[in-house]
Short mmCIF file of C-alpha atoms in Angstrom, two decimals:
data_model
loop_
_atom_site.label_atom_id
_atom_site.label_comp_id
_atom_site.label_asym_id
_atom_site.label_seq_id
_atom_site.Cartn_x
_atom_site.Cartn_y
_atom_site.Cartn_z
CA UNK M 278 -47.27 53.67 19.52
CA UNK M 279 -45.50 52.53 22.68
CA UNK M 280 -45.05 55.12 25.44
CA UNK M 281 -41.98 54.65 27.63
CA UNK M 282 -41.40 56.85 30.68
CA UNK M 283 -37.71 57.23 31.53
CA UNK M 284 -36.53 58.14 35.03
CA UNK M 285 -32.76 58.86 35.12
CA UNK M 286 -30.95 59.33 38.42
CA UNK M 287 -29.47 62.82 38.37
CA UNK M 288 -26.74 61.81 40.84
CA UNK M 289 -25.20 59.11 38.65
CA UNK M 290 -22.32 60.31 36.43
CA UNK M 291 -23.07 57.57 33.87
CA UNK M 292 -26.71 58.63 33.51
CA UNK M 293 -26.31 61.21 30.68
CA UNK M 294 -24.57 58.72 28.38
CA UNK M 295 -27.06 55.93 29.14
CA UNK M 296 -30.01 58.27 28.63
CA UNK M 297 -28.60 59.35 25.26
CA UNK M 298 -28.21 55.71 24.19
CA UNK M 299 -31.87 55.08 25.05
CA UNK M 300 -33.11 58.19 23.24
CA UNK M 301 -30.99 57.38 20.18
CA UNK M 302 -32.18 53.78 20.07
CA UNK M 303 -35.87 54.69 20.10
CA UNK M 304 -35.52 57.82 17.92
CA UNK M 305 -36.44 56.06 14.64
CA UNK M 306 -38.98 53.68 16.15
CA UNK M 307 -42.69 53.93 16.89
CA UNK M 308 -42.04 54.93 20.48
CA UNK M 309 -42.91 58.02 22.48
CA UNK M 310 -40.33 58.67 25.20
CA UNK M 311 -41.35 60.90 28.11
CA UNK M 312 -39.53 62.07 31.23
CA UNK M 313 -40.38 64.02 34.39
CA UNK M 314 -39.99 67.73 33.70
CA UNK M 315 -37.19 68.35 36.20
CA UNK M 316 -35.06 65.44 35.00
CA UNK M 317 -35.67 66.36 31.36
CA UNK M 318 -34.41 69.88 32.01
CA UNK M 319 -31.48 68.65 34.11
CA UNK M 320 -30.23 66.44 31.26
CA UNK M 321 -30.99 69.14 28.64
CA UNK M 322 -33.78 67.17 26.97
CA UNK M 323 -36.64 69.49 27.90
CA UNK M 324 -38.70 68.40 24.88
CA UNK M 325 -39.28 65.01 26.50
CA UNK M 326 -40.56 66.46 29.77
CA UNK M 327 -44.19 66.06 30.85
CA UNK M 328 -45.93 67.26 33.99
CA UNK M 329 -47.70 64.88 36.36
CA UNK M 330 -45.99 61.98 34.62
CA UNK M 331 -47.52 59.31 36.87
CA UNK M 332 -50.96 60.08 35.42
CA UNK M 333 -49.89 60.08 31.77
CA UNK M 334 -50.93 56.81 30.04
CA UNK M 335 -47.71 54.80 29.91
CA UNK M 336 -46.83 51.29 28.72
CA UNK M 337 -43.41 50.88 30.38
CA UNK M 338 -41.37 52.83 32.94
CA UNK M 339 -37.60 52.63 32.64
CA UNK M 340 -35.34 53.60 35.55
CA UNK M 341 -31.68 54.54 35.06
CA UNK M 342 -29.69 54.06 38.25
CA UNK M 343 -29.46 51.44 40.94
CA UNK M 344 -32.06 49.52 42.88
CA UNK M 345 -32.96 52.65 44.84
CA UNK M 346 -33.96 54.45 41.66
CA UNK M 347 -36.14 51.52 40.63
CA UNK M 348 -37.80 51.41 44.06
CA UNK M 349 -38.66 55.08 43.80
CA UNK M 350 -40.26 54.60 40.38
CA UNK M 351 -42.28 51.65 41.67
CA UNK M 352 -43.65 53.81 44.48
CA UNK M 353 -44.52 56.57 42.02
CA UNK M 354 -46.64 54.10 40.06
CA UNK M 355 -48.12 52.35 43.10
CA UNK M 356 -51.64 53.38 42.05
CA UNK M 357 -51.16 52.57 38.36
CA UNK M 358 -50.46 49.25 36.66
CA UNK M 359 -47.26 50.33 34.88
CA UNK M 360 -44.48 47.72 34.61
CA UNK M 361 -41.06 49.02 35.63
CA UNK M 362 -37.68 47.93 34.27
CA UNK M 363 -34.31 49.01 35.64
CA UNK M 364 -31.08 49.85 33.83
CA UNK M 365 -28.31 49.18 36.34
CA UNK M 366 -25.65 51.81 36.81
CA UNK M 367 -25.58 51.29 40.58
CA UNK M 368 -23.28 49.25 42.82
CA UNK M 369 -25.19 45.96 43.03
CA UNK M 370 -28.29 46.23 40.86
CA UNK M 371 -30.06 43.26 42.42
CA UNK M 372 -33.46 44.29 41.03
CA UNK M 373 -32.47 46.26 37.94
CA UNK M 374 -32.48 43.70 35.14
CA UNK M 375 -30.53 45.47 32.34
CA UNK M 376 -26.75 45.78 32.41
CA UNK M 377 -24.96 48.35 30.25
CA UNK M 378 -23.32 45.80 27.94
CA UNK M 379 -26.77 44.48 26.93
CA UNK M 380 -28.69 47.77 26.86
CA UNK M 381 -29.71 47.92 23.20
CA UNK M 382 -30.54 44.20 23.10
CA UNK M 383 -32.90 44.57 26.05
CA UNK M 384 -34.40 47.80 24.71
CA UNK M 385 -35.36 45.84 21.60
CA UNK M 386 -36.90 43.11 23.75
CA UNK M 387 -39.03 45.75 25.45
CA UNK M 388 -40.17 46.92 22.02
CA UNK M 389 -40.96 43.36 20.94
CA UNK M 390 -42.77 42.48 24.17
CA UNK M 391 -40.20 39.75 24.81
CA UNK M 392 -40.36 39.86 28.61
CA UNK M 393 -42.60 38.86 31.48
CA UNK M 394 -43.98 40.83 34.41
CA UNK M 395 -43.60 39.82 38.04
CA UNK M 396 -46.29 41.15 40.35
CA UNK M 397 -44.56 42.09 43.59
CA UNK M 398 -46.25 42.65 46.93
CA UNK M 399 -46.34 46.25 48.14
CA UNK M 400 -46.43 47.24 51.80
CA UNK M 401 -48.83 49.89 53.08
CA UNK M 402 -47.78 51.82 56.18
CA UNK M 403 -49.95 53.91 58.52
CA UNK M 404 -49.56 55.49 61.93
CA UNK M 405 -52.20 55.78 64.64
CA UNK M 406 -51.53 58.88 66.71
CA UNK M 407 -53.88 60.54 69.16
CA UNK M 408 -56.62 58.08 68.27
CA UNK M 409 -56.50 58.90 64.54
CA UNK M 410 -55.01 56.64 61.86
CA UNK M 411 -53.15 58.26 58.98
CA UNK M 412 -51.89 56.50 55.85
CA UNK M 413 -48.25 57.39 55.17
CA UNK M 414 -47.27 55.53 52.03
CA UNK M 415 -46.18 52.42 50.18
CA UNK M 416 -42.90 50.51 50.16
CA UNK M 417 -41.73 47.72 47.89
CA UNK M 418 -38.75 46.67 50.05
CA UNK M 419 -39.43 47.52 53.67
CA UNK M 420 -40.97 49.76 56.28
CA UNK M 421 -38.64 50.37 59.22
CA UNK M 422 -39.16 51.84 62.67
CA UNK M 423 -35.81 52.98 64.01
CA UNK M 424 -34.42 55.09 66.83
CA UNK M 425 -31.60 57.57 66.90
CA UNK M 426 -27.90 56.87 67.21
CA UNK M 427 -27.16 54.32 69.97
CA UNK M 428 -30.66 54.67 71.45
CA UNK M 429 -32.95 51.72 72.08
CA UNK M 430 -36.70 51.82 71.58
CA UNK M 431 -39.37 50.27 73.81
CA UNK M 432 -41.58 48.45 71.32
CA UNK M 433 -44.68 46.30 71.51
CA UNK M 434 -45.26 43.83 68.68
CA UNK M 435 -48.75 42.63 67.80
CA UNK M 436 -49.79 40.58 64.77
CA UNK M 437 -53.47 40.83 63.95
CA UNK M 438 -55.12 40.69 67.39
CA UNK M 439 -52.37 38.67 69.10
CA UNK M 440 -49.88 40.59 71.20
CA UNK M 441 -46.54 38.77 70.95
CA UNK M 442 -44.19 40.66 73.23
CA UNK M 443 -42.71 43.92 74.44
CA UNK M 444 -39.00 44.43 73.98
CA UNK M 445 -36.13 46.84 73.71
CA UNK M 446 -34.45 47.07 70.31
CA UNK M 447 -32.78 49.50 67.96
CA UNK M 448 -35.81 49.11 65.73
CA UNK M 449 -37.85 46.70 63.68
CA UNK M 450 -38.11 45.95 59.96
CA UNK M 451 -41.27 44.83 58.22
CA UNK M 452 -40.18 43.58 54.82
CA UNK M 453 -41.72 42.19 51.69
CA UNK M 454 -40.09 39.15 50.06
CA UNK M 455 -38.60 41.54 47.49
CA UNK M 456 -36.92 43.40 50.36
CA UNK M 457 -35.66 40.27 52.09
CA UNK M 458 -32.24 40.77 50.47
CA UNK M 459 -32.02 44.40 51.63
CA UNK M 460 -31.96 45.80 55.19
CA UNK M 461 -33.71 42.75 56.64
CA UNK M 462 -30.90 40.48 55.42
CA UNK M 463 -28.28 42.71 57.05
CA UNK M 464 -30.22 42.46 60.34
CA UNK M 465 -30.24 38.64 60.22
CA UNK M 466 -33.48 38.05 58.35
CA UNK M 467 -34.03 35.20 55.87
CA UNK M 468 -33.76 35.33 52.09
CA UNK M 469 -37.25 34.80 50.64
CA UNK M 470 -38.08 34.32 46.98
CA UNK M 471 -40.07 37.42 45.90
CA UNK M 472 -42.83 35.22 44.49
CA UNK M 473 -43.58 33.83 47.97
CA UNK M 474 -46.64 35.56 49.38
CA UNK M 475 -45.47 36.52 52.86
CA UNK M 476 -44.28 39.32 55.14
CA UNK M 477 -41.05 39.28 57.15
CA UNK M 478 -40.66 40.83 60.59
CA UNK M 479 -37.02 41.34 61.60
CA UNK M 480 -35.88 42.99 64.85
CA UNK M 481 -32.84 45.25 64.78
CA UNK M 482 -30.44 44.40 67.63
CA UNK M 483 -33.14 43.29 70.04
CA UNK M 484 -32.08 43.22 73.69
CA UNK M 485 -33.67 39.82 74.27
CA UNK M 486 -33.43 36.22 73.07
CA UNK M 487 -37.22 35.93 72.89
CA UNK M 488 -37.68 37.39 69.41
CA UNK M 489 -36.30 36.13 66.13
CA UNK M 490 -37.13 37.03 62.53
CA UNK M 491 -40.66 35.91 61.65
CA UNK M 492 -42.15 34.93 58.31
CA UNK M 493 -45.88 35.55 58.50
CA UNK M 494 -48.83 35.36 56.12
CA UNK M 495 -49.21 38.09 53.53
CA UNK M 496 -52.69 38.97 54.86
CA UNK M 497 -51.48 39.46 58.44
CA UNK M 498 -51.34 42.96 59.89
CA UNK M 499 -48.33 44.04 61.96
CA UNK M 500 -48.77 46.54 64.79
CA UNK M 501 -45.73 48.17 66.37
CA UNK M 502 -46.54 50.20 69.49
CA UNK M 503 -44.07 52.90 70.48
CA UNK M 504 -43.86 53.16 74.27
CA UNK M 505 -40.98 55.54 74.97
CA UNK M 506 -38.68 56.83 72.29
CA UNK M 507 -35.92 59.38 71.69
CA UNK M 508 -36.93 62.48 69.80
CA UNK M 509 -35.33 61.39 66.53
CA UNK M 510 -37.30 58.14 66.08
CA UNK M 511 -38.56 57.71 62.53
CA UNK M 512 -40.45 55.41 60.21
CA UNK M 513 -38.87 54.94 56.79
CA UNK M 514 -40.20 53.64 53.48
CA UNK M 515 -37.56 51.83 51.39
CA UNK M 516 -35.01 53.98 53.22
CA UNK M 517 -35.99 56.92 51.01
CA UNK M 518 -39.03 58.56 52.63
CA UNK M 519 -39.27 59.12 56.37
CA UNK M 520 -41.61 60.54 59.01
CA UNK M 521 -41.00 61.36 62.66
CA UNK M 522 -42.78 59.30 65.33
CA UNK M 523 -44.03 60.35 68.77
CA UNK M 524 -44.36 58.43 72.06
CA UNK M 525 -47.62 56.51 72.08
CA UNK M 526 -47.78 56.20 68.29
CA UNK M 527 -48.68 52.86 66.75
CA UNK M 528 -47.28 51.86 63.36
CA UNK M 529 -49.50 49.61 61.26
CA UNK M 530 -48.09 47.68 58.29
CA UNK M 531 -50.01 45.38 55.98
CA UNK M 532 -50.17 44.22 52.40
CA UNK M 533 -51.31 46.95 50.05
CA UNK M 534 -54.18 46.48 47.65
CA UNK M 535 -51.81 47.80 44.98
CA UNK M 536 -48.91 45.83 43.51
CA UNK M 537 -45.57 46.65 41.96
CA UNK M 538 -44.96 45.33 38.46
CA UNK M 539 -41.34 44.48 37.66
CA UNK M 540 -40.18 43.55 34.16
CA UNK M 541 -37.97 40.48 33.92
CA UNK M 542 -36.30 38.73 30.98
CA UNK M 543 -36.09 34.99 30.38
CA UNK M 544 -32.28 34.85 30.36
CA UNK M 545 -32.09 35.52 34.11
CA UNK M 546 -33.78 33.89 37.08
CA UNK M 547 -33.87 34.73 40.78
CA UNK M 548 -31.38 32.09 41.90
CA UNK M 549 -28.90 33.01 39.19
CA UNK M 550 -29.08 36.63 40.38
CA UNK M 551 -28.54 35.48 43.97
CA UNK M 552 -25.45 33.55 42.96
CA UNK M 553 -23.87 36.16 40.69
CA UNK M 554 -24.77 39.39 42.47
CA UNK M 555 -25.12 38.55 46.14
CA UNK M 556 -23.21 35.44 47.15
CA UNK M 557 -20.20 36.07 44.89
CA UNK M 558 -19.70 39.74 45.76
CA UNK M 559 -17.04 38.96 48.35
CA UNK M 560 -16.04 35.51 47.17
CA UNK M 561 -14.86 33.75 44.06
CA UNK M 562 -15.25 35.75 40.87
#
């Protein structure tokens, strides 16, 4: 029996209908569908709810929402090798690989094992404060250090043991290749194929010409020293989880020992997705 964990976004108005289509499709098949308890109750399917779902043996995790929903599920399974597939009911759906018009077809492919798994680099973020280092969490897209509204930060950037420079900037983004088409791209960073093993360091509105986006080795460690900062300076993980930073803190970002596993189908490739979902959003349809 195949166990599929379903994570619907409770804020999406289309989610109840999509969830029902999934439950109906697998109802007469050798599949056990489970859901987090809170979401199961919210959508009035309490019988599918399980506690501590991340530690329940699972073959596939299915997110219902946009890319943000999929990112959250990937982080939930960062310590478990569970492949994640996204059903797109978001705005762009760059990572979610199933569109609504093909839902049942792709659900059957999941059942048949007709897919492949891409192993995506995860970022691990820590902070050294008062001489003690504390692990904060994982990110699949990016870890961002950012100041408050219209306030610049005084940052020191070091890679491994080499101090590169001190600068003023609105913040700095350390991105995985998967996240190169997210916040880093908006800040002027490069598009990097997610199968390239690298990290991307992108400044946010740096007040200097001496720093540009950097593509570095995946095994490099990025150190961001916080010299003086406004009180509302934070570090964010995929834009969804955040922690407050203090003057003198040092943020440390490196490749995680864990990986994210993303399900992909053969009828779509990365460059096709770039063309249809990113480059044609504001152009020719």
